[in-house]
Coordinates of C-alpha atoms in Angstrom, one line a residue:
Chain A
M1395 CA 67.0 -50.7 8.1
S1396 CA 65.2 -50.4 11.4
Q1397 CA 61.6 -49.5 10.8
S1398 CA 59.6 -47.7 13.4
H1399 CA 56.6 -49.6 14.7
G1400 CA 54.1 -47.4 13.0
N1401 CA 54.9 -47.9 9.3
A1402 CA 55.4 -51.7 9.5
S1403 CA 51.9 -52.2 8.1
G1404 CA 48.7 -50.6 7.1
A1405 CA 46.6 -51.3 10.1
T1406 CA 48.6 -49.8 13.0
S1407 CA 49.7 -46.4 12.0
G1408 CA 47.3 -43.5 12.4
S1409 CA 46.1 -41.4 15.3
F1410 CA 42.9 -40.8 17.1
A1411 CA 42.4 -37.7 15.0
S1412 CA 42.7 -39.6 11.8
Y1413 CA 40.2 -42.3 12.9
A1414 CA 37.8 -39.6 14.1
S1415 CA 38.0 -37.6 10.9
G1416 CA 37.6 -40.8 8.8
F1417 CA 34.6 -41.7 10.8
M1418 CA 32.9 -38.3 10.5
L1419 CA 33.6 -38.1 6.8
S1420 CA 32.2 -41.6 6.2
V1421 CA 29.0 -40.9 8.2
L1422 CA 28.5 -37.8 6.1
L1423 CA 29.2 -39.6 2.8
T1424 CA 26.8 -42.3 3.8
A1425 CA 24.0 -40.0 4.9
I1426 CA 24.0 -37.8 1.8
P1427 CA 23.1 -40.5 -0.8
F1428 CA 20.7 -42.2 1.6
A1429 CA 18.9 -38.9 2.3
L1430 CA 18.8 -38.2 -1.5
V1431 CA 17.3 -41.5 -2.4
M1432 CA 14.8 -41.6 0.5
H1433 CA 13.6 -38.0 0.6
S1434 CA 14.4 -36.2 -2.6
E1435 CA 12.7 -36.0 -6.0
M1436 CA 15.9 -35.3 -8.0
S1437 CA 16.3 -36.6 -11.5
R1438 CA 17.6 -40.1 -12.0
S1439 CA 20.9 -39.0 -13.5
V1440 CA 21.7 -36.5 -10.7
T1441 CA 20.9 -39.1 -8.0
L1442 CA 23.1 -41.7 -9.8
F1443 CA 25.9 -39.2 -10.0
V1444 CA 25.7 -38.4 -6.3
I1445 CA 25.5 -42.1 -5.2
F1446 CA 28.6 -42.9 -7.2
S1447 CA 30.6 -39.8 -6.2
A1448 CA 29.8 -40.4 -2.6
A1449 CA 30.8 -44.1 -2.8
I1450 CA 34.1 -43.4 -4.5
L1451 CA 34.9 -40.6 -2.1
Q1452 CA 34.1 -42.8 0.9
I1453 CA 36.2 -45.6 -0.5
L1454 CA 39.1 -43.1 -0.7
V1455 CA 38.4 -41.9 2.9
H1456 CA 38.5 -45.5 4.1
L1457 CA 41.7 -46.3 2.3
H1458 CA 43.4 -43.2 3.6
Y1459 CA 42.1 -42.9 7.2
F1460 CA 41.5 -46.6 8.1
L1461 CA 43.9 -48.6 6.0
H1462 CA 46.5 -45.7 6.0
L1463 CA 47.5 -46.1 2.3
D1464 CA 49.8 -43.4 1.2
T1465 CA 52.6 -42.8 -1.3
S1466 CA 55.4 -43.6 1.2
S1467 CA 57.9 -46.2 0.2
S1468 CA 56.6 -48.8 2.8
M1469 CA 53.2 -48.7 1.1
H1470 CA 54.6 -48.9 -2.4
W1471 CA 53.7 -52.5 -3.2
N1472 CA 50.3 -52.2 -1.5
V1473 CA 49.4 -49.2 -3.7
L1474 CA 50.7 -50.9 -6.8
A1475 CA 48.7 -54.1 -6.1
L1476 CA 45.6 -52.0 -5.5
L1477 CA 46.0 -50.1 -8.8
L1478 CA 46.5 -53.4 -10.7
T1479 CA 43.4 -54.8 -9.0
F1480 CA 41.4 -51.7 -10.0
L1481 CA 42.5 -52.2 -13.6
I1482 CA 41.3 -55.8 -13.5
M1483 CA 38.1 -54.8 -11.9
V1484 CA 37.4 -52.1 -14.5
L1485 CA 38.1 -54.6 -17.4
F1486 CA 36.0 -57.3 -15.6
V1487 CA 32.9 -55.3 -14.6
G1488 CA 33.0 -52.9 -17.5
G1489 CA 33.6 -55.6 -20.1
T1490 CA 30.8 -57.8 -18.7
I1491 CA 28.3 -55.0 -18.7
W1492 CA 29.3 -53.9 -22.2
I1493 CA 29.1 -57.4 -23.7
M1494 CA 25.8 -58.3 -21.9
Y1495 CA 24.2 -55.0 -22.8
N1496 CA 25.2 -55.5 -26.4
L1497 CA 23.9 -59.1 -26.4
H1498 CA 20.6 -58.0 -24.9
Y1499 CA 20.3 -55.2 -27.5
R1500 CA 20.9 -57.6 -30.4
M1501 CA 18.7 -60.4 -29.1
M1502 CA 15.6 -58.2 -28.6
Chain B
M317 CA 72.2 -54.1 4.3
T318 CA 71.8 -54.7 0.6
E319 CA 75.3 -56.1 0.4
S320 CA 74.8 -58.5 3.2
A321 CA 71.4 -59.5 1.7
T322 CA 72.9 -60.3 -1.6
S323 CA 75.8 -62.2 -0.1
T324 CA 73.6 -64.6 1.8
I325 CA 73.6 -68.2 0.5
D326 CA 70.4 -69.4 -1.1
G327 CA 67.8 -70.7 1.3
M328 CA 69.4 -69.0 4.3
T329 CA 67.8 -66.0 5.8
P330 CA 69.9 -63.4 7.6
A331 CA 70.1 -64.4 11.2
E332 CA 69.5 -60.9 12.4
A333 CA 66.4 -60.2 10.3
P334 CA 64.4 -57.6 12.1
H335 CA 61.1 -58.8 13.4
H336 CA 59.2 -55.9 11.9
D337 CA 60.2 -56.9 8.4
V338 CA 58.5 -60.3 9.0
A339 CA 55.3 -58.5 10.1
A340 CA 55.5 -56.2 7.1
T341 CA 56.0 -59.1 4.7
Q342 CA 53.0 -60.9 6.3
S343 CA 50.9 -57.8 6.0
L344 CA 51.8 -57.4 2.3
G345 CA 51.0 -61.1 1.7
F346 CA 47.6 -60.6 3.4
W347 CA 47.1 -57.5 1.3
F348 CA 47.5 -59.6 -1.9
Y349 CA 44.9 -62.0 -0.5
L350 CA 42.5 -59.1 0.0
M351 CA 43.1 -57.9 -3.6
S352 CA 42.2 -61.4 -4.9
D353 CA 39.1 -61.3 -2.7
L354 CA 38.3 -57.9 -4.3
I355 CA 38.4 -59.6 -7.7
L356 CA 36.0 -62.3 -6.4
F357 CA 33.6 -59.6 -5.3
S358 CA 34.0 -57.8 -8.7
A359 CA 32.8 -61.0 -10.4
L360 CA 29.7 -61.0 -8.1
F361 CA 29.1 -57.3 -8.7
A362 CA 29.4 -57.9 -12.5
T363 CA 26.9 -60.7 -12.2
Y364 CA 24.5 -58.6 -10.2
A365 CA 24.8 -55.7 -12.6
V366 CA 23.8 -57.9 -15.5
M367 CA 20.9 -59.6 -13.5
S368 CA 19.7 -56.5 -11.7
R369 CA 16.7 -56.0 -14.0
S370 CA 15.7 -59.6 -14.5
F371 CA 12.8 -59.7 -12.2
A372 CA 10.9 -62.6 -14.0
G373 CA 7.6 -60.9 -13.0
G374 CA 8.7 -61.1 -9.3
P375 CA 9.2 -58.3 -6.8
T376 CA 11.7 -55.5 -7.6
G377 CA 14.3 -54.0 -5.3
K378 CA 12.0 -51.0 -4.7
E379 CA 9.3 -53.3 -3.2
L380 CA 11.7 -55.4 -1.2
F381 CA 14.4 -53.2 0.3
H382 CA 13.9 -51.3 3.5
L383 CA 16.5 -48.4 3.4
P384 CA 16.3 -47.3 7.0
A385 CA 17.4 -50.8 8.1
V386 CA 20.2 -50.8 5.5
F387 CA 21.3 -47.4 6.9
V388 CA 21.5 -48.9 10.4
E389 CA 23.5 -51.9 9.0
T390 CA 25.9 -49.4 7.4
M391 CA 26.3 -47.5 10.6
L392 CA 26.9 -50.7 12.6
L393 CA 29.7 -51.7 10.2
L394 CA 31.2 -48.2 10.2
C395 CA 31.2 -47.9 14.0
S396 CA 32.8 -51.4 14.2
S397 CA 35.5 -50.2 11.8
A398 CA 36.1 -47.2 14.0
S399 CA 36.2 -49.2 17.2
F400 CA 38.7 -51.6 15.7
G401 CA 40.8 -48.6 14.8
L402 CA 40.7 -47.4 18.4
A403 CA 41.6 -50.9 19.6
M404 CA 44.7 -50.7 17.3
L405 CA 45.6 -47.4 18.9
A406 CA 45.3 -49.0 22.3
M407 CA 47.5 -51.9 21.1
R408 CA 50.2 -49.5 20.2
G409 CA 50.0 -48.0 23.6
G410 CA 50.3 -51.5 25.1
N411 CA 46.9 -51.2 26.9
K412 CA 45.7 -54.8 26.9
R413 CA 42.4 -54.0 28.7
A414 CA 41.5 -51.3 26.2
V415 CA 42.3 -53.6 23.3
L416 CA 40.0 -56.3 24.7
T417 CA 37.2 -53.8 25.3
G418 CA 37.6 -52.3 21.8
L419 CA 37.6 -55.7 20.2
L420 CA 34.6 -56.9 22.2
V421 CA 32.7 -53.7 21.1
T422 CA 33.7 -54.4 17.4
F423 CA 32.6 -58.0 17.8
L424 CA 29.1 -57.0 19.1
L425 CA 28.6 -54.4 16.4
G426 CA 29.6 -57.0 13.7
L427 CA 27.3 -59.5 15.3
G428 CA 24.5 -57.0 15.1
F429 CA 25.2 -56.5 11.4
V430 CA 25.1 -60.2 10.7
F431 CA 21.9 -60.6 12.8
M432 CA 20.2 -57.8 10.8
E433 CA 21.2 -59.3 7.5
V434 CA 20.1 -62.9 8.5
S435 CA 16.7 -61.6 9.6
E436 CA 16.4 -59.6 6.3
F437 CA 17.2 -62.8 4.3
R438 CA 14.7 -64.7 6.5
D439 CA 11.9 -62.2 5.8
L440 CA 12.6 -62.2 2.1
I441 CA 12.6 -66.0 1.9
L442 CA 9.4 -66.3 4.0
S443 CA 7.6 -63.8 1.8
G444 CA 8.4 -65.9 -1.3
A445 CA 11.3 -63.7 -2.5
G446 CA 14.0 -66.3 -2.0
P447 CA 17.0 -66.8 -4.3
Q448 CA 15.0 -69.2 -6.6
R449 CA 12.3 -66.5 -7.4
S450 CA 14.3 -64.6 -10.1
A451 CA 17.7 -64.0 -11.5
F452 CA 17.8 -60.7 -9.8
L453 CA 17.2 -62.3 -6.4
S454 CA 19.7 -65.1 -7.1
A455 CA 22.4 -62.5 -7.8
F456 CA 21.3 -60.4 -4.8
F457 CA 21.5 -63.3 -2.4
T458 CA 24.9 -64.4 -3.8
L459 CA 26.5 -61.0 -3.6
V460 CA 25.1 -59.8 -0.3
G461 CA 25.4 -63.3 1.2
A462 CA 29.1 -63.5 0.2
H463 CA 29.8 -60.3 2.0
G464 CA 27.8 -61.5 5.0
A465 CA 29.8 -64.8 5.0
H466 CA 33.0 -62.8 5.0
V467 CA 31.8 -60.7 8.0
A468 CA 30.8 -63.9 9.8
C469 CA 34.3 -65.4 9.2
G470 CA 35.8 -62.1 10.5
L471 CA 33.7 -62.6 13.7
I472 CA 35.0 -66.1 14.2
W473 CA 38.6 -64.8 13.6
M474 CA 37.9 -62.0 16.1
A475 CA 36.6 -64.5 18.7
V476 CA 39.8 -66.6 18.3
M477 CA 41.9 -63.4 18.7
L478 CA 40.0 -62.5 21.9
G479 CA 40.9 -65.9 23.2
Q480 CA 44.5 -65.6 22.2
M481 CA 44.8 -62.3 23.9
V482 CA 43.5 -63.6 27.1
A483 CA 45.6 -66.7 27.0
K484 CA 48.9 -65.3 25.6
G485 CA 48.7 -61.5 26.2
L486 CA 49.8 -58.9 23.6
T487 CA 52.8 -60.9 22.2
R488 CA 54.3 -59.9 18.9
P489 CA 52.6 -62.7 16.9
V490 CA 49.3 -61.8 18.4
Q491 CA 49.8 -58.1 17.6
S492 CA 50.7 -58.9 14.0
R493 CA 47.6 -61.2 13.7
L494 CA 45.4 -58.4 15.1
M495 CA 46.9 -56.0 12.5
R496 CA 45.9 -58.3 9.7
L497 CA 42.4 -58.9 11.2
G498 CA 42.1 -55.1 11.1
M499 CA 43.0 -54.9 7.4
F500 CA 40.3 -57.6 6.8
W501 CA 37.7 -55.8 8.8
H502 CA 38.3 -52.4 7.1
F503 CA 38.4 -54.1 3.7
L504 CA 34.9 -55.6 4.4
D505 CA 33.6 -52.2 5.2
I506 CA 34.9 -50.9 1.8
V507 CA 33.1 -53.7 0.0
W508 CA 29.9 -52.8 1.9
I509 CA 30.1 -49.3 0.4
G510 CA 29.8 -50.9 -3.0
V511 CA 27.0 -53.2 -1.9
F512 CA 24.8 -50.5 -0.4
S513 CA 25.4 -48.1 -3.3
V514 CA 24.9 -50.5 -6.2
V515 CA 22.4 -53.0 -4.7
Y516 CA 20.3 -51.1 -2.2
L517 CA 20.4 -47.4 -3.2
M518 CA 20.3 -48.1 -7.0
G519 CA 17.7 -50.8 -6.4
V520 CA 15.3 -48.4 -4.7
M521 CA 15.8 -45.3 -6.8

């Protein structure tokens, strides 16, 4: 039952290498969408696709390298709570946009 | 272990409960708080998504937002996340001086972020683009302001932890509080990814 110090929680485990690679990846995933919006003349749908892909990837990078979420048993409940929260968020945000768009369409 | 756990009488905790289990339980409880905060932010994001085109004849995001400044804000927050991570590494090594330095750097970077955001809000309000101008601006100030308020609270918490570290040293309770502050700080950086993508980048494109 004795746990090593490292996996007691999400904020302490990790090494210098993991923080460094997380930081580099985050800088890259921030710079790409900013550069695209500021300097490029790409079509709207391509730009949107890049913004959202970069954001989702960067969120995963943060969860993995900074918050050290993984599939180990000590992180089981954290991951489960996060998945449930994502489900609620998708229903919440998606449902709101769907209903309000529909309302807007019918009222015009 | 499971046998001794099931045989304990109601209301009595095992006397030999390992300290790390307490810290792990506290971290999990704090994680649940963060998840509920995430739902709060998703409500604000949903509101913003609905209001984002309701300009009421007022200025649009394209006219108001200054992307280079937003990029600097993003970098400030990202660097502060990384420096907090380094402070956590130093904490594991038991190097109190390095933890203090790392936390101080994180604090200053966070302060820079809040300062930039407040001055952005000030400029917007002075130029007549305050929260009362349009539904878009109301939603913008609510969402970005809620994130900024969280960062400001994180700064207060960090100042308290700096004081506790000086006064008490790196004791177990102080370490476990620092761990939760780290979770909070990294979480705010994740929310900011959503803010700069949905509000600023999509607002300008």
